[in-house]
Coordinates of C-alpha atoms in Angstrom, one line a residue:
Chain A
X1 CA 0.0 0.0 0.0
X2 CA 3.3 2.1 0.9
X3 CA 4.4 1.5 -2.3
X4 CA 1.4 2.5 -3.9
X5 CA 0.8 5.6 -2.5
X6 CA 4.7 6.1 -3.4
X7 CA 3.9 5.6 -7.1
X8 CA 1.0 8.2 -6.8
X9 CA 3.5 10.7 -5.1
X10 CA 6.1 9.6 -8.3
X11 CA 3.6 9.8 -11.0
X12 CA 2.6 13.6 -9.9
X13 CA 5.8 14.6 -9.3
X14 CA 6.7 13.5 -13.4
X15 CA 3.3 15.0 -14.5
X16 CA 4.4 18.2 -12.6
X17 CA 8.0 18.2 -14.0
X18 CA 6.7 18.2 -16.8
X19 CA 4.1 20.8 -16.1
X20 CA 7.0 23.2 -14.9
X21 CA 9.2 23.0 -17.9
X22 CA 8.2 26.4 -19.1
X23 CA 6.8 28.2 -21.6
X24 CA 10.0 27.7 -24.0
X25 CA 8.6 23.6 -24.9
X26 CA 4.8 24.2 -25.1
X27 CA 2.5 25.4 -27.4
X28 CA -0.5 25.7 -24.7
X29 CA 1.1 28.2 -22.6
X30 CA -1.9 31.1 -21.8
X31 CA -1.5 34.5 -21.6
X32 CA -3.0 36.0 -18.1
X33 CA -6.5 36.3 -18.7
X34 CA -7.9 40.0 -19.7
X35 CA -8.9 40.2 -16.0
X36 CA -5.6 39.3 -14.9
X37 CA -4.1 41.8 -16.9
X38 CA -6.3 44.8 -15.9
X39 CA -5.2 43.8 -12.4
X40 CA -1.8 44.4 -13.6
X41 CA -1.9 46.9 -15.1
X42 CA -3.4 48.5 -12.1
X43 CA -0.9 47.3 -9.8
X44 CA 1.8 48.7 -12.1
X45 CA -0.8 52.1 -11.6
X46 CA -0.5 51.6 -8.3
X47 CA 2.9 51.0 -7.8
X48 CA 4.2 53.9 -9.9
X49 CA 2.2 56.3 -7.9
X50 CA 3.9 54.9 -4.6
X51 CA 7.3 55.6 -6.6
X52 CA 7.9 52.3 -5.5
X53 CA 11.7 50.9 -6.6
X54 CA 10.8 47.2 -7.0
X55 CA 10.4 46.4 -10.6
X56 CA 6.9 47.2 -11.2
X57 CA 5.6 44.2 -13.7
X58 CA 7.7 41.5 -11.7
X59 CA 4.3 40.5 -10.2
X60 CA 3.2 38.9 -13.4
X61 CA 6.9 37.1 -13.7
X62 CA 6.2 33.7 -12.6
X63 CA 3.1 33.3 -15.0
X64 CA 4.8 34.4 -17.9
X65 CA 8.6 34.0 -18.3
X66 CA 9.9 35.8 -21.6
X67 CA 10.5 32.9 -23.8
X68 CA 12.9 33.4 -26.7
X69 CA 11.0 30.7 -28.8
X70 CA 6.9 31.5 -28.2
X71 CA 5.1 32.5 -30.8
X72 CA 6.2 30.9 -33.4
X73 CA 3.1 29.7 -35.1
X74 CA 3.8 30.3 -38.8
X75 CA 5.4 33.3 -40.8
X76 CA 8.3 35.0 -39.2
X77 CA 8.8 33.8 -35.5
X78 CA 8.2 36.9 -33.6
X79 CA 11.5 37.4 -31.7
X80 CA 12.9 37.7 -35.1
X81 CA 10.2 40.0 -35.9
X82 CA 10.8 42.2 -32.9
X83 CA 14.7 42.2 -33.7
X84 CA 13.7 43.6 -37.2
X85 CA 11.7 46.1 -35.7
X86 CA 14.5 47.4 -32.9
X87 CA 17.2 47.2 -35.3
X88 CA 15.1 49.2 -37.9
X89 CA 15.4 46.2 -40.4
X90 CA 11.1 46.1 -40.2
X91 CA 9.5 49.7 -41.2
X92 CA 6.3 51.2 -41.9
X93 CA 4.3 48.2 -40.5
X94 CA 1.0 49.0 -39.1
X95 CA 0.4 46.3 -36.5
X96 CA 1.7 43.4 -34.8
X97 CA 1.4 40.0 -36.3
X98 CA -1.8 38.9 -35.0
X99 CA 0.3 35.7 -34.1
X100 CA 2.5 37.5 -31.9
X101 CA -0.3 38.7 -29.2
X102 CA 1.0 36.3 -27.0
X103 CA 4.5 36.3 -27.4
X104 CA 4.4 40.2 -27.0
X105 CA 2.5 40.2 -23.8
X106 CA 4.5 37.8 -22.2
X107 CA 7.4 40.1 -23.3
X108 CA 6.3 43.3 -22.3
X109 CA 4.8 41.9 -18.8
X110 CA 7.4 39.6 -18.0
X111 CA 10.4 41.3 -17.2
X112 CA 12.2 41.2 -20.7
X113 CA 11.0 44.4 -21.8
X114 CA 11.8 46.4 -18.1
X115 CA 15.7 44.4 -18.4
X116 CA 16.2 45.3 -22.4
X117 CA 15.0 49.3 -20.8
X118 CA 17.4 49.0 -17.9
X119 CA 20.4 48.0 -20.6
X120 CA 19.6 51.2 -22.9
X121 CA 19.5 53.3 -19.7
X122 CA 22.8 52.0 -17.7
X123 CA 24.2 53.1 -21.3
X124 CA 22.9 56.4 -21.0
X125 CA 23.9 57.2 -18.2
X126 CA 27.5 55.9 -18.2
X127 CA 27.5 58.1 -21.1
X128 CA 26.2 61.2 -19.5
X129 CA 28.5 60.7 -16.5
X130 CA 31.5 60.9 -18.9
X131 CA 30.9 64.0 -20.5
X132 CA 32.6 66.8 -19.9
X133 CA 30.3 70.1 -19.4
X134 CA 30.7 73.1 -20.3
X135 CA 29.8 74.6 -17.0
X136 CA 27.3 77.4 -18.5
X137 CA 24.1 75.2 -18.5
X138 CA 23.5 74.8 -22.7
X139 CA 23.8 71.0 -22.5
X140 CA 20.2 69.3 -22.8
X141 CA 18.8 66.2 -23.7
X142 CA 15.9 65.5 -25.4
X143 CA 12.9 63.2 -24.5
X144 CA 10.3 61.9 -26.1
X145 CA 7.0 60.8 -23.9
X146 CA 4.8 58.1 -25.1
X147 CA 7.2 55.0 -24.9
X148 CA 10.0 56.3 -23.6
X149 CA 8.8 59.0 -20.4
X150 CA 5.6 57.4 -20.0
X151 CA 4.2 54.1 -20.6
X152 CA 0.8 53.2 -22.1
X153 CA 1.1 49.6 -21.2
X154 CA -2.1 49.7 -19.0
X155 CA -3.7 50.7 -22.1
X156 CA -2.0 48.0 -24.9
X157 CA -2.3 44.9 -22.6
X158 CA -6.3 46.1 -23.4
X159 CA -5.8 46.5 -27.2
X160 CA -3.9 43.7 -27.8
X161 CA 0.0 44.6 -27.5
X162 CA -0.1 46.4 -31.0
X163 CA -1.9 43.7 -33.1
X164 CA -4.9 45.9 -32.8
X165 CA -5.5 48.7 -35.3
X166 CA -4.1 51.7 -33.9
X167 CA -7.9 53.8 -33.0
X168 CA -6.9 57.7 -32.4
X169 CA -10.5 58.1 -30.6
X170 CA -9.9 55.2 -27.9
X171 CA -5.7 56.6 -27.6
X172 CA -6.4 59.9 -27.0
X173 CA -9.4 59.5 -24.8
X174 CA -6.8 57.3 -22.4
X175 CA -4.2 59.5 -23.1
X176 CA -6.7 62.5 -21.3
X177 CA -7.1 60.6 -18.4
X178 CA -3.6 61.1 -17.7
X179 CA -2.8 57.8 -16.4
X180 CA 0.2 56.8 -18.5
X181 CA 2.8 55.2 -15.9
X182 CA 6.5 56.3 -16.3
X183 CA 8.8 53.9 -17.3
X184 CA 11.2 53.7 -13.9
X185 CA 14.6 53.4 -16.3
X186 CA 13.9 56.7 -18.3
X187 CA 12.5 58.4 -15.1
X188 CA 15.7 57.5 -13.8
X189 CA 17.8 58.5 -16.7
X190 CA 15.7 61.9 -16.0
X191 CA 16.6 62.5 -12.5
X192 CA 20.1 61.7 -12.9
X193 CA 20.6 63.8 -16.0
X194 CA 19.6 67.0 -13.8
X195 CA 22.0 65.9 -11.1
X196 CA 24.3 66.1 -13.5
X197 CA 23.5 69.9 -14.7
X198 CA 22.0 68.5 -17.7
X199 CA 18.6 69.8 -18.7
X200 CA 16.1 67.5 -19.9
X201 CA 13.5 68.4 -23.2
X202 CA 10.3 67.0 -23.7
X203 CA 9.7 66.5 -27.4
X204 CA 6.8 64.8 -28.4
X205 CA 4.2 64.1 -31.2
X206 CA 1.0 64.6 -28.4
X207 CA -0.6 67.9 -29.7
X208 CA -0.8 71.4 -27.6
X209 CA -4.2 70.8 -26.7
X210 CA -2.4 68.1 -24.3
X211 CA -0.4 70.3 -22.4
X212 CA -2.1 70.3 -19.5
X213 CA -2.9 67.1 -19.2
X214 CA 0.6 65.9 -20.3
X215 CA 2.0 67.7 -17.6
X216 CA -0.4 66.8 -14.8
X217 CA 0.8 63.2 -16.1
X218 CA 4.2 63.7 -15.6
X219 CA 4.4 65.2 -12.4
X220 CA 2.1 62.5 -11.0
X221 CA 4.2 60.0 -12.2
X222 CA 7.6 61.4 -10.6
X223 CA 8.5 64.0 -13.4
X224 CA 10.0 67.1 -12.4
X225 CA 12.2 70.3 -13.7
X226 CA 12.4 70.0 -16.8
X227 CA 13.5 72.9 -19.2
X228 CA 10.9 72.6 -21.7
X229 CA 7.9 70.5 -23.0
X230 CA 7.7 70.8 -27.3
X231 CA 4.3 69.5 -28.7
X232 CA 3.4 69.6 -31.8
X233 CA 0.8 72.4 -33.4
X234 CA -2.4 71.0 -33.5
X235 CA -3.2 69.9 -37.3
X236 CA 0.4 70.3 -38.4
X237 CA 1.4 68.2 -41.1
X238 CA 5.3 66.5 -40.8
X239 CA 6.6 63.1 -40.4
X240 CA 7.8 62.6 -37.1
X241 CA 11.6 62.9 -38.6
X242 CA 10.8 66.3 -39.8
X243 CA 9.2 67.5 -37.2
X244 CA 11.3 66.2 -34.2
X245 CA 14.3 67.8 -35.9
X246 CA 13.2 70.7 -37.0
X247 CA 12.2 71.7 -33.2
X248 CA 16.2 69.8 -32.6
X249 CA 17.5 72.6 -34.7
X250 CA 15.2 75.4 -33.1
X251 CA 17.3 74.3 -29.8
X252 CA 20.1 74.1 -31.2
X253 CA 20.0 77.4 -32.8
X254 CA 18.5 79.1 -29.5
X255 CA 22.7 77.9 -28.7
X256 CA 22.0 74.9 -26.4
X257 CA 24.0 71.6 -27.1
X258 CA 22.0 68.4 -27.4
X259 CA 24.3 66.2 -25.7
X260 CA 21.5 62.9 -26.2
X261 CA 18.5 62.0 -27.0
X262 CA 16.7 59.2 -26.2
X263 CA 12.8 57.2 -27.6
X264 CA 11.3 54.5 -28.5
X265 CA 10.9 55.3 -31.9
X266 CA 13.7 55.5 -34.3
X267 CA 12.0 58.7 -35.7
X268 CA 12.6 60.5 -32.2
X269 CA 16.1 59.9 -33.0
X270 CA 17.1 59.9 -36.7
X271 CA 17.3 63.4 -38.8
X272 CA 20.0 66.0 -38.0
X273 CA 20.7 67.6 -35.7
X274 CA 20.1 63.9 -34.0
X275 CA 22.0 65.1 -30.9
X276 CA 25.5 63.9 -30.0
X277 CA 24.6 60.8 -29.2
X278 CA 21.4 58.7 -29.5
X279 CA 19.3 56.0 -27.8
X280 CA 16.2 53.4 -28.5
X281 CA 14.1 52.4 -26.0
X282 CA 12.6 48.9 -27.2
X283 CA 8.7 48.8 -28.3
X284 CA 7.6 46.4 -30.6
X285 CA 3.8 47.5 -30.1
X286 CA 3.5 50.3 -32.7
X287 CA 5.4 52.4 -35.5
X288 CA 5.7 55.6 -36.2
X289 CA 7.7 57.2 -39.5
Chain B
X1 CA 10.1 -6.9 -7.9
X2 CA 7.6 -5.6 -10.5
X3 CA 6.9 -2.9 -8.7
X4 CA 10.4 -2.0 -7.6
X5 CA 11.0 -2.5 -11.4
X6 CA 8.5 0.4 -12.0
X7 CA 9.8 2.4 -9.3
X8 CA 13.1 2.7 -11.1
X9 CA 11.6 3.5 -14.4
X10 CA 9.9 6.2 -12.7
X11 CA 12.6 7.9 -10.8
X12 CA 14.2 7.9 -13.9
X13 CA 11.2 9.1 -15.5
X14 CA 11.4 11.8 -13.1
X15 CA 15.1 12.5 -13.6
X16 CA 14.9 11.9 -17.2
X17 CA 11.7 14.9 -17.1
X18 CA 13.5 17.5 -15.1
X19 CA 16.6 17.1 -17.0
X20 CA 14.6 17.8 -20.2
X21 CA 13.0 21.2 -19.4
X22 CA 15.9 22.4 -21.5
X23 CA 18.5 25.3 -21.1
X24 CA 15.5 28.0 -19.8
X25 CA 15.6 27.0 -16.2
X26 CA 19.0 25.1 -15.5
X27 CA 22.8 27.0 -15.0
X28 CA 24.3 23.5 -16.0
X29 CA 23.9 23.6 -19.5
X30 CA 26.9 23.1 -21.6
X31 CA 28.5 24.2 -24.2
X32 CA 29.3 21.6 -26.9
X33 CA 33.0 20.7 -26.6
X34 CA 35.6 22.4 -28.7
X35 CA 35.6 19.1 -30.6
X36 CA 31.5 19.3 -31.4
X37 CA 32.0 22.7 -32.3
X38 CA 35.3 21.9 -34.6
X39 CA 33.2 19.5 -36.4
X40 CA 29.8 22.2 -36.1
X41 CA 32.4 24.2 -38.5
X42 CA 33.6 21.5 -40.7
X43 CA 29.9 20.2 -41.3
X44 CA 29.2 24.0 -42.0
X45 CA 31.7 24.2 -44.6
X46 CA 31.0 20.8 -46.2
X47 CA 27.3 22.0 -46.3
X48 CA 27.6 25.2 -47.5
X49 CA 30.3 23.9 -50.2
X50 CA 27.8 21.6 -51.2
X51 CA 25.6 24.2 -51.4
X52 CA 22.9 22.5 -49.3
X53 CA 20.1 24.7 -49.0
X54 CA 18.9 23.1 -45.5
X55 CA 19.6 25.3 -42.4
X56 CA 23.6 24.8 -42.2
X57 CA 23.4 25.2 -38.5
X58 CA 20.4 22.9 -37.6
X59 CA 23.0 20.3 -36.7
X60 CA 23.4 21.1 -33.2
X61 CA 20.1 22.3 -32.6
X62 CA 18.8 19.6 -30.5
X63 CA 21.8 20.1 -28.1
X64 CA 21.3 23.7 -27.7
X65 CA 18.4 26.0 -28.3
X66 CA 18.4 29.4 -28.4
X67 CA 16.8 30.2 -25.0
X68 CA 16.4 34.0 -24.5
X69 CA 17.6 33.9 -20.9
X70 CA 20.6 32.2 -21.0
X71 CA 23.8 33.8 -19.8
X72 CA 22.4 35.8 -16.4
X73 CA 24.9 35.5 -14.0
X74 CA 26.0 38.7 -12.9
X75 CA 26.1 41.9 -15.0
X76 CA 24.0 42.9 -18.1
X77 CA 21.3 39.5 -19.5
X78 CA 23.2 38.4 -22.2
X79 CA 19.8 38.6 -24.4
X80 CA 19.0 42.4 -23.3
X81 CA 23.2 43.0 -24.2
X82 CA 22.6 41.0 -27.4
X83 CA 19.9 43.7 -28.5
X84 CA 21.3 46.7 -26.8
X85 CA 24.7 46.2 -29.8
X86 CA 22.0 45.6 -32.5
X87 CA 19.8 48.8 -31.8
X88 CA 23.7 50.5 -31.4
X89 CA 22.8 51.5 -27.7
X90 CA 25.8 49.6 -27.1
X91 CA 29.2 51.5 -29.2
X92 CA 32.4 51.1 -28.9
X93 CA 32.9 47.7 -26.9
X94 CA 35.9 45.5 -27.5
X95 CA 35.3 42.2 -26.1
X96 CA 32.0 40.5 -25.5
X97 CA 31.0 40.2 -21.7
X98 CA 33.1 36.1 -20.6
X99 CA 29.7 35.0 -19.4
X100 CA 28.2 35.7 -22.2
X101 CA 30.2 33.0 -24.4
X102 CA 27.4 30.2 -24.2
X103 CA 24.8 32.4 -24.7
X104 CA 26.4 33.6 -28.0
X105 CA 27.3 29.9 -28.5
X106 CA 23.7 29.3 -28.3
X107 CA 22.5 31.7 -30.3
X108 CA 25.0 31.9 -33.0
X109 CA 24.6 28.1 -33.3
X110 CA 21.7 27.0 -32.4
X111 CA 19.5 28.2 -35.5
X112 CA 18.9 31.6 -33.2
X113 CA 21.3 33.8 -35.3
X114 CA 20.3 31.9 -38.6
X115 CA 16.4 33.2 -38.2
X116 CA 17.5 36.2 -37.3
X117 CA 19.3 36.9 -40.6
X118 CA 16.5 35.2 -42.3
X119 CA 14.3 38.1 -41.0
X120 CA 16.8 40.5 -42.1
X121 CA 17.0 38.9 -45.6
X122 CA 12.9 38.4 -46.0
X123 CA 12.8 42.5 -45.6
X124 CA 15.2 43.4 -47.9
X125 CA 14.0 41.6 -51.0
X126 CA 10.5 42.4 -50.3
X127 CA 11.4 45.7 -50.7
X128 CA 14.2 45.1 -53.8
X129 CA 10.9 43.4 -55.2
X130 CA 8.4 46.4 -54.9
X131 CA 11.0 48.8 -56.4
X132 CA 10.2 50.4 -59.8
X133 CA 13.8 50.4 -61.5
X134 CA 15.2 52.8 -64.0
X135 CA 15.9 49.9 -66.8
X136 CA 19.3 51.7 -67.4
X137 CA 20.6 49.4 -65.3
X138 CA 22.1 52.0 -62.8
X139 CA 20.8 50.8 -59.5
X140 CA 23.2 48.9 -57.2
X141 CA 23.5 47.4 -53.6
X142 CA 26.5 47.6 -51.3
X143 CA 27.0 44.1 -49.8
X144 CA 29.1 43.8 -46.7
X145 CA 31.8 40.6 -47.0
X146 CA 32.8 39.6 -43.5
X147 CA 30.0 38.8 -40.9
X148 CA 27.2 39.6 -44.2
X149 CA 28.0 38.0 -47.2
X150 CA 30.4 35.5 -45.5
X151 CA 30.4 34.5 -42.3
X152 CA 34.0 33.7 -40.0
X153 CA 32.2 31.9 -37.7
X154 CA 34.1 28.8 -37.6
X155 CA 37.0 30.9 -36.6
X156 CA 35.2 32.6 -33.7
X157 CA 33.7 29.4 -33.1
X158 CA 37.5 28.6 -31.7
X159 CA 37.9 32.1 -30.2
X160 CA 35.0 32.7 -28.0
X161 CA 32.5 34.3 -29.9
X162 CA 34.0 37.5 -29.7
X163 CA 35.0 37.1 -25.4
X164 CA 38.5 36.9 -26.7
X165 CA 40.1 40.3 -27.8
X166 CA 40.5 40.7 -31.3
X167 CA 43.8 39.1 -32.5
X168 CA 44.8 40.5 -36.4
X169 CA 47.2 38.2 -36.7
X170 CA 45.1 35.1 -36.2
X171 CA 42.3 36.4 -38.1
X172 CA 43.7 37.5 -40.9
X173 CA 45.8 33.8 -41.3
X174 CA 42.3 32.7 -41.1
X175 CA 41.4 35.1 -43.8
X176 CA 44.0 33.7 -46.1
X177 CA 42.5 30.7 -45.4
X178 CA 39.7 31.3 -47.7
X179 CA 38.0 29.4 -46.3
X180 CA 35.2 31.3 -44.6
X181 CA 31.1 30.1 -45.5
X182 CA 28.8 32.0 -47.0
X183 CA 26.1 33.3 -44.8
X184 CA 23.2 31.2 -47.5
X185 CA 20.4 34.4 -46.4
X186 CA 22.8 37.1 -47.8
X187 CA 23.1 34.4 -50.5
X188 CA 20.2 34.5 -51.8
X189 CA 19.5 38.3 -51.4
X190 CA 22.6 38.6 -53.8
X191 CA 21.4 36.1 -56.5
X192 CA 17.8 37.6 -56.6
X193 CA 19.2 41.1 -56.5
X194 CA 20.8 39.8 -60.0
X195 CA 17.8 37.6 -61.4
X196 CA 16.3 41.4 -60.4
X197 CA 18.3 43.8 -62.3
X198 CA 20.1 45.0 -59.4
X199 CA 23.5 45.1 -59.4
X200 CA 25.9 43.5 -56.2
X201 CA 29.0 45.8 -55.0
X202 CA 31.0 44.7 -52.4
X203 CA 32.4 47.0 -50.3
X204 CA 34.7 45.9 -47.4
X205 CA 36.9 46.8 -44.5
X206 CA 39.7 44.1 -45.8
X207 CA 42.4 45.4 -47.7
X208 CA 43.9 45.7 -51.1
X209 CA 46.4 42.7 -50.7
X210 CA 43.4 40.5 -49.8
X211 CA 41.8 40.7 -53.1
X212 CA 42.4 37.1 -54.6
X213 CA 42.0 35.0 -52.0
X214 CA 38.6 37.4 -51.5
X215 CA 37.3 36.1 -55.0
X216 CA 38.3 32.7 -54.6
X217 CA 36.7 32.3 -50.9
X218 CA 33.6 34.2 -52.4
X219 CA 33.2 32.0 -56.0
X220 CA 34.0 29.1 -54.0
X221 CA 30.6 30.1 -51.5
X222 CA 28.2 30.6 -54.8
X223 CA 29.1 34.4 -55.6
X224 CA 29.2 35.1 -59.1
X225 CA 28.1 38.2 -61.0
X226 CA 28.8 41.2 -58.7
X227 CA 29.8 44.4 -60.3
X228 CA 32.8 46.0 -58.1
X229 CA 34.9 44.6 -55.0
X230 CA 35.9 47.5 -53.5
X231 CA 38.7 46.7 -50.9
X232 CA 40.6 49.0 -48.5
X233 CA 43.8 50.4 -49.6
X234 CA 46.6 48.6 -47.4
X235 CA 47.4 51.3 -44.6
X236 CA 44.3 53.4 -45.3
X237 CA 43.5 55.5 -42.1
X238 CA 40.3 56.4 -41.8
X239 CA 37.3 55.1 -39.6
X240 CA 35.1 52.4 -41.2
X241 CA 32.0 55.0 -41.7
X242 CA 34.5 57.4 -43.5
X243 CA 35.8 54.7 -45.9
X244 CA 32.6 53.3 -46.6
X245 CA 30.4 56.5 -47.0
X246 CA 33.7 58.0 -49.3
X247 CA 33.2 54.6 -51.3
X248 CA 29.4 55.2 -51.3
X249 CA 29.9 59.1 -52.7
X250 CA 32.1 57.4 -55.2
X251 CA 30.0 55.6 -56.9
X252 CA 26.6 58.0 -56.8
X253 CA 29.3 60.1 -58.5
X254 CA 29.5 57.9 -61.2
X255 CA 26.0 57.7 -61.5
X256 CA 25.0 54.8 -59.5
X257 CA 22.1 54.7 -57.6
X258 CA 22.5 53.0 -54.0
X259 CA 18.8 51.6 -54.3
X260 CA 20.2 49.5 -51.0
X261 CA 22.9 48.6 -48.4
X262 CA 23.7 45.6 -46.1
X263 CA 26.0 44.8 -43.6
X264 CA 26.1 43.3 -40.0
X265 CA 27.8 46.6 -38.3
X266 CA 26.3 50.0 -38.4
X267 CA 29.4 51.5 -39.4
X268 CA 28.7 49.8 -43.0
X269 CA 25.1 51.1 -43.1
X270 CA 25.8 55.0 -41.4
X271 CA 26.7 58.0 -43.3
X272 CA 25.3 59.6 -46.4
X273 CA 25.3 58.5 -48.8
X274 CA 24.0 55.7 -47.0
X275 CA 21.6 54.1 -49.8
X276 CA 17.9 54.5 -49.9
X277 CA 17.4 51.9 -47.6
X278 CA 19.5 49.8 -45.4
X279 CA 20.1 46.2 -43.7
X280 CA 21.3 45.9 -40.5
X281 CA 22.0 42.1 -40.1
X282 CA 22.6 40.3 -36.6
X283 CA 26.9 40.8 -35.0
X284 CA 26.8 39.8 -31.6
X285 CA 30.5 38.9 -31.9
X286 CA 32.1 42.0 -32.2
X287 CA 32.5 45.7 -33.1
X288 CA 33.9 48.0 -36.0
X289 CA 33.5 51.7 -35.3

């Protein structure tokens, strides 16, 4: 009878070996229900409004993992597809591979995304602390918001992770609640840049009838003494490139030295005057030429 | 008995399960042995001599994987470092972090870095294929050699995958080798570039005195047809995005069109003229400024 109960015991324990190989050999791995994500994304709300220093989406960690190898259920396997888009091999695409729902969830919840930030920012900042100022205050460096200052995670993990359409109605009705979370690596970048004596831009593709609630957003969320917030003109018509460095050149001809400049996009970053030196947050969720 | 019998199979079973849940969750994974990975090479070269069109690296698949967490202890994830050098967050590094070296094992062999080129590759003739040419047969591409049209990786395969500093002596015996592979996605980029109308430059960081045994090691890998192999004057000092973007002014001076441009460092793809639109395939492995 010992023995039997001993087999029991054994069987379960191969069953839940096998259970808890991960993510990377299965194909029946779920995403956390749309529930379970709405809880996250309030938690990560939540957290961000404490200022709290623990990674913010760790509490979804276990569920997910960030598997190298998921999604790969026909046409390009998406970590491929999310190297394309990072290394700006993959342009003008208007939405995710519907395919890669999964895949992108579990990377921007799991962790991967907040370490791949945390890289891009440890750069930027052993850069920044290496530079030599001038000592009369012209050095700045420009941000952009969406992305890169702020996150609208709360608001992709509803709509999909970027396979969805991109709908300006439903965007900018969350974008005027003003309840965008920062992204703790570029709020950190931020804080340590005016430490330095380096004074950080806003430079953004939200439109002047955002201002207020743009700002509202970003002191809630830990923002704080910056030198200046661009938006665009309401109905003007530029790619981002020509826009972002057209208002580049405006600073730089006002006599201030753009030192870096950092988005998600790599139209926040290409077109001179780019700014000395140049950095891309990751975000495989949406384009933008 | 029989039940003792059945207990054994089963703690096996159990044994067997856990050590299956592949490289994801365990720190014990090894590398293949500098023997497997000699023979990894040879079977690479035989393959792509044969010109088999099969995945060349596939062999060692089953041993490896290409898990995206590999290579965490202590410092930077090797994945988030892996993209932080292909978005160029990452500049000027010499060496590839040591504990990094069986993650870029991994992902350089174990079908990772293949897909990743693949990606890369799919991209690029999409977009050759939706161009509307000139018919007066103007338009070229700048091809990359080392790293993009052939690949050195049996050599780094025996130095670390970049870990070890760069050593020109040793490399460039193994240049005069010939005897790199040809990387079979830029492969077939160049041969449909040609069935296209488009016509192949080369344009590379190795010098003058390394023109024949260029061509041989480049006919021998299937490359036939190109236009120009433009090779560094011995003792030219300049930095790689000089050279290359002098090269590139060169030939728009002649009245080539640079319809495109691929390479696996930035420094062959930054600089105007750049080329209309340009490739940046997967380096993990090392660095050209």
């Amino acid at each position: 009878m010992a023995t039997a109960k001993l087999l029991v015991i054994l069987v379960a324990l191969v069953a839940g070996s096998f259970s808890s190989c991960g993510a990377w050999e299965l194909n029946n791995i779920r995403m956390p229900t749309a529930r379970a994500m709405e809880q996250a994304a309030a938690l990560l709300l939540k957290r961000a409004a404490d200022d709290v220093a623990a990674p913010v989406i760790h509490a979804l960690r276990p569920l997910v993992g960030s598997a190298g190898d998921l999604g790969r259920r026909g046409g390009v396997p998406c970590d491929s597809w999310r190297l394309a888009v990072e290394a700006y091999n993959k342009r003008d695409w208007k939405t995710v591979p519907a395919r890669c729902e999964d895949y992108l969830g579990h990377y921007m919840l799991g962790g991967h995304y907040r370490r791949d930030s945390a890289v891009v920012v440890d750069e930027a900042i052993a850069y920044a602390e290496g530079l030599k100022l001038a000592g009369n205050g012209r050095e700045v460096w420009v941000f952009d918001i969406d992305e890169t200052s702020l996150s609208n995670l709360p608001y992709y993990a509803k709509h999909g992770f970027g396979t969805e359409l991109y709908n300006s109605t439903s965007f900018n009705a969350y974008v005027l609640e003003g309840s965008a979370v920062a992204l703790p690596e570029t709020r950190r970048l931020f804080r340590k840049l005016i430490s330095l004596g380096i004074k950080p831009v806003f430079l953004t593709g939200r439109t002047e009838d955002q201002r207020a609630i743009t700002v509202a957003n970003l002191r809630r969320q830990g923002y704080s003494g910056w030198m200046n917030l661009l938006l665009k003109p309401v109905g003007f018509k530029a790619s981002a490139i020509a826009y972002k460095s057209g208002e580049r050149q405006k600073l730089q001809d006002a006599g201030y030295v753009i030192v870096g400049n950092i988005g998600d996009q790599w139209s926040d970053i290409l077109g001179a005057p780019e700014g000395a030196r140049t950095f891309k947050l990751p975000d495989p969720m949406y384009y933008i030429g």
